[in-house]
PDB file of C-alpha atoms in Angstrom:
ATOM      1  CA  SER A 166      -0.038  23.611  16.093  1.00  0.00           C
ATOM      2  CA  GLN A 167      -1.473  21.839  13.080  1.00  0.00           C
ATOM      3  CA  GLN A 168       0.696  21.758   9.994  1.00  0.00           C
ATOM      4  CA  GLY A 169      -1.890  21.974   7.227  1.00  0.00           C
ATOM      5  CA  GLU A 170      -4.705  24.447   6.765  1.00  0.00           C
ATOM      6  CA  GLU A 171      -7.394  23.774   4.185  1.00  0.00           C
ATOM      7  CA  ASP A 172      -9.293  26.462   2.351  1.00  0.00           C
ATOM      8  CA  PRO A 173     -12.214  26.908   2.113  1.00  0.00           C
ATOM      9  CA  GLN A 174     -13.630  25.421   5.294  1.00  0.00           C
ATOM     10  CA  ALA A 175     -16.860  24.605   3.482  1.00  0.00           C
ATOM     11  CA  LEU A 176     -17.780  24.381  -0.191  1.00  0.00           C
ATOM     12  CA  SER A 177     -21.174  23.806  -1.798  1.00  0.00           C
ATOM     13  CA  ILE A 178     -21.475  23.070  -5.516  1.00  0.00           C
ATOM     14  CA  GLN A 179     -23.905  21.602  -8.027  1.00  0.00           C
ATOM     15  CA  GLU A 180     -23.449  18.079  -9.323  1.00  0.00           C
ATOM     16  CA  GLY A 181     -21.266  18.105 -12.437  1.00  0.00           C
ATOM     17  CA  GLU A 182     -19.241  21.145 -11.381  1.00  0.00           C
ATOM     18  CA  ASN A 183     -15.587  20.999 -10.393  1.00  0.00           C
ATOM     19  CA  ALA A 184     -14.498  21.389  -6.778  1.00  0.00           C
ATOM     20  CA  THR A 185     -11.161  22.867  -5.773  1.00  0.00           C
ATOM     21  CA  MET A 186      -9.734  22.706  -2.284  1.00  0.00           C
ATOM     22  CA  ASN A 187      -6.467  24.221  -1.142  1.00  0.00           C
ATOM     23  CA  CYS A 188      -4.010  23.311   1.557  1.00  0.00           C
ATOM     24  CA  SER A 189      -1.162  25.359   2.989  1.00  0.00           C
ATOM     25  CA  TYR A 190       1.503  24.042   5.312  1.00  0.00           C
ATOM     26  CA  LYS A 191       4.321  25.465   7.359  1.00  0.00           C
ATOM     27  CA  THR A 192       7.450  23.297   7.315  1.00  0.00           C
ATOM     28  CA  SER A 193       9.326  21.161   4.808  1.00  0.00           C
ATOM     29  CA  ILE A 194       7.670  17.873   3.931  1.00  0.00           C
ATOM     30  CA  ASN A 195       8.473  14.493   2.410  1.00  0.00           C
ATOM     31  CA  ASN A 196       5.043  14.075   0.895  1.00  0.00           C
ATOM     32  CA  LEU A 197       1.530  15.460   1.059  1.00  0.00           C
ATOM     33  CA  GLN A 198      -1.567  13.316   1.121  1.00  0.00           C
ATOM     34  CA  TRP A 199      -5.281  13.913   0.698  1.00  0.00           C
ATOM     35  CA  TYR A 200      -7.903  11.959   2.580  1.00  0.00           C
ATOM     36  CA  ARG A 201     -11.672  11.786   2.485  1.00  0.00           C
ATOM     37  CA  GLN A 202     -13.999  11.248   5.415  1.00  0.00           C
ATOM     38  CA  ASN A 203     -17.654  10.455   5.110  1.00  0.00           C
ATOM     39  CA  SER A 204     -19.754  11.545   8.059  1.00  0.00           C
ATOM     40  CA  GLY A 205     -19.022   9.443  11.135  1.00  0.00           C
ATOM     41  CA  ARG A 206     -16.547   7.189   9.358  1.00  0.00           C
ATOM     42  CA  GLY A 207     -12.805   6.697   9.250  1.00  0.00           C
ATOM     43  CA  LEU A 208     -10.543   8.457   6.778  1.00  0.00           C
ATOM     44  CA  VAL A 209      -9.812   6.974   3.389  1.00  0.00           C
ATOM     45  CA  HIS A 210      -6.659   7.769   1.455  1.00  0.00           C
ATOM     46  CA  LEU A 211      -7.175   9.426  -1.929  1.00  0.00           C
ATOM     47  CA  ILE A 212      -3.808  10.402  -3.334  1.00  0.00           C
ATOM     48  CA  LEU A 213      -0.187  11.008  -2.297  1.00  0.00           C
ATOM     49  CA  ILE A 214       2.204  13.440  -3.936  1.00  0.00           C
ATOM     50  CA  ARG A 215       5.902  13.433  -3.131  1.00  0.00           C
ATOM     51  CA  SER A 216       7.855  16.590  -2.458  1.00  0.00           C
ATOM     52  CA  ASN A 217       9.693  16.285  -5.793  1.00  0.00           C
ATOM     53  CA  GLU A 218       6.462  15.987  -7.790  1.00  0.00           C
ATOM     54  CA  ARG A 219       4.377  18.906  -9.022  1.00  0.00           C
ATOM     55  CA  GLU A 220       1.182  17.267 -10.242  1.00  0.00           C
ATOM     56  CA  LYS A 221      -0.544  13.933  -9.945  1.00  0.00           C
ATOM     57  CA  HIS A 222      -3.771  12.470 -11.291  1.00  0.00           C
ATOM     58  CA  SER A 223      -6.014   9.665 -10.136  1.00  0.00           C
ATOM     59  CA  GLY A 224      -9.326   9.218 -11.915  1.00  0.00           C
ATOM     60  CA  ARG A 225     -11.313  12.444 -11.386  1.00  0.00           C
ATOM     61  CA  LEU A 226      -8.756  13.754  -8.911  1.00  0.00           C
ATOM     62  CA  ARG A 227      -5.915  16.106  -9.708  1.00  0.00           C
ATOM     63  CA  VAL A 228      -3.429  17.237  -7.073  1.00  0.00           C
ATOM     64  CA  THR A 229      -0.795  19.912  -7.437  1.00  0.00           C
ATOM     65  CA  LEU A 230       2.048  20.739  -5.094  1.00  0.00           C
ATOM     66  CA  ASP A 231       4.050  23.953  -4.931  1.00  0.00           C
ATOM     67  CA  THR A 232       6.809  23.518  -2.380  1.00  0.00           C
ATOM     68  CA  SER A 233       8.057  27.086  -2.870  1.00  0.00           C
ATOM     69  CA  LYS A 234       4.683  28.376  -1.693  1.00  0.00           C
ATOM     70  CA  LYS A 235       4.113  25.459   0.697  1.00  0.00           C
ATOM     71  CA  SER A 236       0.714  24.808  -0.799  1.00  0.00           C
ATOM     72  CA  SER A 237      -1.281  22.103  -2.533  1.00  0.00           C
ATOM     73  CA  SER A 238      -4.622  21.919  -4.265  1.00  0.00           C
ATOM     74  CA  LEU A 239      -7.074  19.091  -4.837  1.00  0.00           C
ATOM     75  CA  LEU A 240      -9.367  19.292  -7.842  1.00  0.00           C
ATOM     76  CA  ILE A 241     -12.346  16.971  -8.168  1.00  0.00           C
ATOM     77  CA  THR A 242     -13.769  17.133 -11.672  1.00  0.00           C
ATOM     78  CA  ALA A 243     -17.380  16.425 -12.667  1.00  0.00           C
ATOM     79  CA  SER A 244     -18.473  16.109  -9.054  1.00  0.00           C
ATOM     80  CA  ARG A 245     -21.166  13.679  -7.943  1.00  0.00           C
ATOM     81  CA  ALA A 246     -23.481  13.676  -4.952  1.00  0.00           C
ATOM     82  CA  ALA A 247     -21.451  10.745  -3.622  1.00  0.00           C
ATOM     83  CA  ASP A 248     -18.418  13.069  -3.380  1.00  0.00           C
ATOM     84  CA  THR A 249     -20.110  14.837  -0.460  1.00  0.00           C
ATOM     85  CA  ALA A 250     -17.658  14.423   2.409  1.00  0.00           C
ATOM     86  CA  SER A 251     -14.913  16.187   4.329  1.00  0.00           C
ATOM     87  CA  TYR A 252     -11.497  16.346   2.700  1.00  0.00           C
ATOM     88  CA  PHE A 253      -8.252  16.616   4.631  1.00  0.00           C
ATOM     89  CA  CYS A 254      -4.696  17.238   3.603  1.00  0.00           C
ATOM     90  CA  ALA A 255      -1.931  15.608   5.605  1.00  0.00           C
ATOM     91  CA  THR A 256       1.774  16.273   5.487  1.00  0.00           C
ATOM     92  CA  ALA A 257       4.440  13.678   6.179  1.00  0.00           C
ATOM     93  CA  SER A 258       7.714  14.963   7.539  1.00  0.00           C
ATOM     94  CA  GLY A 259      10.616  13.683   9.572  1.00  0.00           C
ATOM     95  CA  ALA A 260      13.465  11.377   8.601  1.00  0.00           C
ATOM     96  CA  GLY A 261      11.165   8.418   8.007  1.00  0.00           C
ATOM     97  CA  SER A 262       8.076  10.373   6.956  1.00  0.00           C
ATOM     98  CA  TYR A 263       6.545   9.265  10.212  1.00  0.00           C
ATOM     99  CA  GLN A 264       5.128  12.570  11.406  1.00  0.00           C
ATOM    100  CA  LEU A 265       1.750  12.604   9.682  1.00  0.00           C
ATOM    101  CA  THR A 266      -0.064  15.834  10.492  1.00  0.00           C
ATOM    102  CA  PHE A 267      -3.554  16.786   9.358  1.00  0.00           C
ATOM    103  CA  GLY A 268      -5.330  20.044   8.673  1.00  0.00           C
ATOM    104  CA  LYS A 269      -8.840  20.947   9.757  1.00  0.00           C
ATOM    105  CA  GLY A 270     -10.498  19.890   6.541  1.00  0.00           C
ATOM    106  CA  THR A 271     -12.858  21.191   3.879  1.00  0.00           C
ATOM    107  CA  LYS A 272     -16.475  20.105   4.032  1.00  0.00           C
ATOM    108  CA  LEU A 273     -17.747  19.563   0.493  1.00  0.00           C
ATOM    109  CA  SER A 274     -21.448  19.379  -0.303  1.00  0.00           C
ATOM    110  CA  VAL A 275     -22.454  18.337  -3.807  1.00  0.00           C
ATOM    111  CA  ILE A 276     -26.076  19.152  -4.547  1.00  0.00           C
ATOM    112  CA  PRO A 277     -27.865  16.767  -6.945  1.00  0.00           C
TER     113      PRO A 277
ATOM    114  CA  ASN B 141      -7.933  -8.753   5.487  1.00  0.00           C
ATOM    115  CA  ALA B 142      -9.240  -6.695   8.407  1.00  0.00           C
ATOM    116  CA  GLY B 143      -6.885  -3.702   8.023  1.00  0.00           C
ATOM    117  CA  VAL B 144      -7.059  -1.523  11.142  1.00  0.00           C
ATOM    118  CA  THR B 145      -9.494  -2.520  13.852  1.00  0.00           C
ATOM    119  CA  GLN B 146     -10.383  -0.393  16.852  1.00  0.00           C
ATOM    120  CA  THR B 147     -12.168  -1.567  19.966  1.00  0.00           C
ATOM    121  CA  PRO B 148     -14.473  -0.497  21.452  1.00  0.00           C
ATOM    122  CA  LYS B 149     -16.520   1.539  18.962  1.00  0.00           C
ATOM    123  CA  PHE B 150     -18.433   3.458  21.625  1.00  0.00           C
ATOM    124  CA  ARG B 151     -17.858   4.075  25.300  1.00  0.00           C
ATOM    125  CA  VAL B 152     -19.246   6.308  28.025  1.00  0.00           C
ATOM    126  CA  LEU B 153     -17.000   6.974  31.000  1.00  0.00           C
ATOM    127  CA  LYS B 154     -17.492   8.823  34.233  1.00  0.00           C
ATOM    128  CA  THR B 155     -14.975  11.506  35.153  1.00  0.00           C
ATOM    129  CA  GLY B 156     -11.986   9.897  36.839  1.00  0.00           C
ATOM    130  CA  GLN B 157     -12.477   6.431  35.371  1.00  0.00           C
ATOM    131  CA  SER B 158      -9.779   4.779  33.325  1.00  0.00           C
ATOM    132  CA  MET B 159      -9.919   2.841  30.095  1.00  0.00           C
ATOM    133  CA  THR B 160      -7.793   1.465  27.297  1.00  0.00           C
ATOM    134  CA  LEU B 161      -8.515   1.734  23.597  1.00  0.00           C
ATOM    135  CA  LEU B 162      -7.082  -1.043  21.474  1.00  0.00           C
ATOM    136  CA  CYS B 163      -5.874  -0.705  17.915  1.00  0.00           C
ATOM    137  CA  ALA B 164      -4.838  -3.748  15.901  1.00  0.00           C
ATOM    138  CA  GLN B 165      -3.446  -3.881  12.348  1.00  0.00           C
ATOM    139  CA  ASP B 166      -2.719  -6.915  10.237  1.00  0.00           C
ATOM    140  CA  MET B 167      -0.664  -5.247   7.471  1.00  0.00           C
ATOM    141  CA  ASN B 168       2.740  -5.579   9.140  1.00  0.00           C
ATOM    142  CA  HIS B 169       3.040  -1.796   9.266  1.00  0.00           C
ATOM    143  CA  GLU B 170       5.863  -0.187  11.188  1.00  0.00           C
ATOM    144  CA  TYR B 171       4.154   3.072  12.136  1.00  0.00           C
ATOM    145  CA  MET B 172       1.012   3.486  14.179  1.00  0.00           C
ATOM    146  CA  TYR B 173      -0.804   6.614  15.303  1.00  0.00           C
ATOM    147  CA  TRP B 174      -3.524   7.763  17.660  1.00  0.00           C
ATOM    148  CA  TYR B 175      -5.510  10.877  16.739  1.00  0.00           C
ATOM    149  CA  ARG B 176      -8.451  12.640  18.264  1.00  0.00           C
ATOM    150  CA  GLN B 177     -11.034  14.476  16.187  1.00  0.00           C
ATOM    151  CA  ASP B 178     -13.099  17.277  17.610  1.00  0.00           C
ATOM    152  CA  PRO B 179     -15.600  19.479  15.740  1.00  0.00           C
ATOM    153  CA  GLY B 180     -13.817  22.195  13.796  1.00  0.00           C
ATOM    154  CA  MET B 181     -10.372  20.970  14.845  1.00  0.00           C
ATOM    155  CA  GLY B 182      -9.623  18.289  12.300  1.00  0.00           C
ATOM    156  CA  LEU B 183      -7.380  15.450  13.477  1.00  0.00           C
ATOM    157  CA  ARG B 184      -4.782  16.099  16.131  1.00  0.00           C
ATOM    158  CA  LEU B 185      -1.984  13.664  16.811  1.00  0.00           C
ATOM    159  CA  ILE B 186      -1.873  12.309  20.370  1.00  0.00           C
ATOM    160  CA  HIS B 187       0.958   9.761  20.278  1.00  0.00           C
ATOM    161  CA  TYR B 188       2.643   7.699  17.633  1.00  0.00           C
ATOM    162  CA  SER B 189       5.013   4.751  17.306  1.00  0.00           C
ATOM    163  CA  VAL B 190       7.639   4.038  14.657  1.00  0.00           C
ATOM    164  CA  GLY B 191       8.151   0.445  15.697  1.00  0.00           C
ATOM    165  CA  GLU B 192       7.571  -2.229  18.307  1.00  0.00           C
ATOM    166  CA  GLY B 193       8.596  -1.029  21.741  1.00  0.00           C
ATOM    167  CA  THR B 194       8.852   2.645  20.734  1.00  0.00           C
ATOM    168  CA  THR B 195       6.440   5.508  21.333  1.00  0.00           C
ATOM    169  CA  ALA B 196       6.577   9.277  20.976  1.00  0.00           C
ATOM    170  CA  LYS B 197       4.435  12.273  21.865  1.00  0.00           C
ATOM    171  CA  GLY B 198       2.376  14.091  19.288  1.00  0.00           C
ATOM    172  CA  GLU B 199       0.621  17.435  19.415  1.00  0.00           C
ATOM    173  CA  VAL B 200      -1.794  16.768  22.306  1.00  0.00           C
ATOM    174  CA  PRO B 201      -0.312  13.988  24.527  1.00  0.00           C
ATOM    175  CA  ASP B 202      -1.360  15.224  27.970  1.00  0.00           C
ATOM    176  CA  GLY B 203      -3.730  12.891  29.822  1.00  0.00           C
ATOM    177  CA  TYR B 204      -2.923   9.896  27.589  1.00  0.00           C
ATOM    178  CA  ASN B 205      -0.407   7.077  27.659  1.00  0.00           C
ATOM    179  CA  VAL B 206       0.398   4.513  24.996  1.00  0.00           C
ATOM    180  CA  SER B 207       2.160   1.217  24.625  1.00  0.00           C
ATOM    181  CA  ARG B 208       3.295  -0.880  21.690  1.00  0.00           C
ATOM    182  CA  LEU B 209       4.448  -4.191  23.102  1.00  0.00           C
ATOM    183  CA  LYS B 210       3.575  -6.052  19.901  1.00  0.00           C
ATOM    184  CA  LYS B 211       4.050  -4.715  16.388  1.00  0.00           C
ATOM    185  CA  GLN B 212       0.428  -5.238  15.453  1.00  0.00           C
ATOM    186  CA  ASN B 213      -1.108  -3.554  18.502  1.00  0.00           C
ATOM    187  CA  PHE B 214      -1.088   0.045  19.728  1.00  0.00           C
ATOM    188  CA  LEU B 215      -2.894   0.787  22.984  1.00  0.00           C
ATOM    189  CA  LEU B 216      -4.133   4.203  24.110  1.00  0.00           C
ATOM    190  CA  GLY B 217      -4.803   4.614  27.815  1.00  0.00           C
ATOM    191  CA  LEU B 218      -6.714   7.230  29.752  1.00  0.00           C
ATOM    192  CA  GLU B 219      -5.720   6.978  33.402  1.00  0.00           C
ATOM    193  CA  SER B 220      -8.250   9.471  34.793  1.00  0.00           C
ATOM    194  CA  ALA B 221     -10.791  10.534  32.192  1.00  0.00           C
ATOM    195  CA  ALA B 222     -11.896  14.171  31.994  1.00  0.00           C
ATOM    196  CA  PRO B 223     -14.822  15.716  30.078  1.00  0.00           C
ATOM    197  CA  SER B 224     -12.263  17.458  27.821  1.00  0.00           C
ATOM    198  CA  GLN B 225     -11.320  14.013  26.508  1.00  0.00           C
ATOM    199  CA  THR B 226     -14.768  13.541  25.010  1.00  0.00           C
ATOM    200  CA  SER B 227     -13.918  13.024  21.359  1.00  0.00           C
ATOM    201  CA  VAL B 228     -13.721  10.586  18.490  1.00  0.00           C
ATOM    202  CA  TYR B 229     -10.450   8.684  18.527  1.00  0.00           C
ATOM    203  CA  PHE B 230      -8.868   7.281  15.387  1.00  0.00           C
ATOM    204  CA  CYS B 231      -6.021   4.868  15.054  1.00  0.00           C
ATOM    205  CA  ALA B 232      -3.956   4.624  11.884  1.00  0.00           C
ATOM    206  CA  SER B 233      -1.027   2.613  10.601  1.00  0.00           C
ATOM    207  CA  SER B 234       1.411   3.053   7.744  1.00  0.00           C
ATOM    208  CA  ILE B 235       4.803   2.186   6.259  1.00  0.00           C
ATOM    209  CA  PRO B 236       5.574  -1.413   5.532  1.00  0.00           C
ATOM    210  CA  ARG B 237       9.202  -2.249   6.323  1.00  0.00           C
ATOM    211  CA  GLY B 238      11.568  -1.112   3.587  1.00  0.00           C
ATOM    212  CA  ARG B 239       9.198   1.406   2.039  1.00  0.00           C
ATOM    213  CA  ARG B 240       8.624   5.130   2.358  1.00  0.00           C
ATOM    214  CA  ASN B 241       5.986   7.546   1.144  1.00  0.00           C
ATOM    215  CA  THR B 242       2.989   5.328   1.612  1.00  0.00           C
ATOM    216  CA  GLU B 243      -0.510   6.121   2.725  1.00  0.00           C
ATOM    217  CA  ALA B 244      -2.008   5.600   6.166  1.00  0.00           C
ATOM    218  CA  PHE B 245      -4.895   3.263   6.843  1.00  0.00           C
ATOM    219  CA  PHE B 246      -7.458   4.259   9.424  1.00  0.00           C
ATOM    220  CA  GLY B 247      -9.742   2.429  11.788  1.00  0.00           C
ATOM    221  CA  GLN B 248     -13.423   3.295  12.012  1.00  0.00           C
ATOM    222  CA  GLY B 249     -13.018   5.298  15.199  1.00  0.00           C
ATOM    223  CA  THR B 250     -14.007   5.112  18.852  1.00  0.00           C
ATOM    224  CA  ARG B 251     -16.604   7.582  20.065  1.00  0.00           C
ATOM    225  CA  LEU B 252     -15.809   8.358  23.705  1.00  0.00           C
ATOM    226  CA  THR B 253     -18.008  10.435  25.984  1.00  0.00           C
ATOM    227  CA  VAL B 254     -16.827  11.434  29.450  1.00  0.00           C
ATOM    228  CA  VAL B 255     -19.594  12.608  31.764  1.00  0.00           C
TER     229      VAL B 255
END
């Protein structure tokens, strides 16, 4: 079964608002990653957080990781219409972090 | 720098036909992956490879075979295509030698329809 589960499955917000997506996983991990997918395209890496980190920032993105609860959240601040996409969390586990397992994704719609 | 290149981009197969999807990466990555993406299911791992000459099964390996004879190439084969294999297939690569905790790079996908 898939490791990560994103919540909510779909999210619709107004431009300028913040968007928060959550991810829960089942087993221990080496790192957790967030990816973005525009309709019909390949996935693009956004940010990686290691298992010993609790928070990470990259531009308008903020990711938190709570390994005790096996959960992560992705916050996109001051959203733009161009942020409309599907967002996936992926967990890396195994001795060499080679098992990269994805959740089902959150579909974000940002309304201009 | 091409990154990860998948060929073909689109293909229509008849039930029972065979085909091979090619994935090529030029980043000297050790790990390569094949995923399928179906509506509402996210990405599911089919097979993966942690190095040249090695392959391993993922979550949904049945009906697929893979080979990694060269480090830069990862081939996904369908021996006898079935309508249930209609999907979008993505290849990815990651982990340069000597590093850990790095991101994966994805190809643009292959849209396969089995009729």
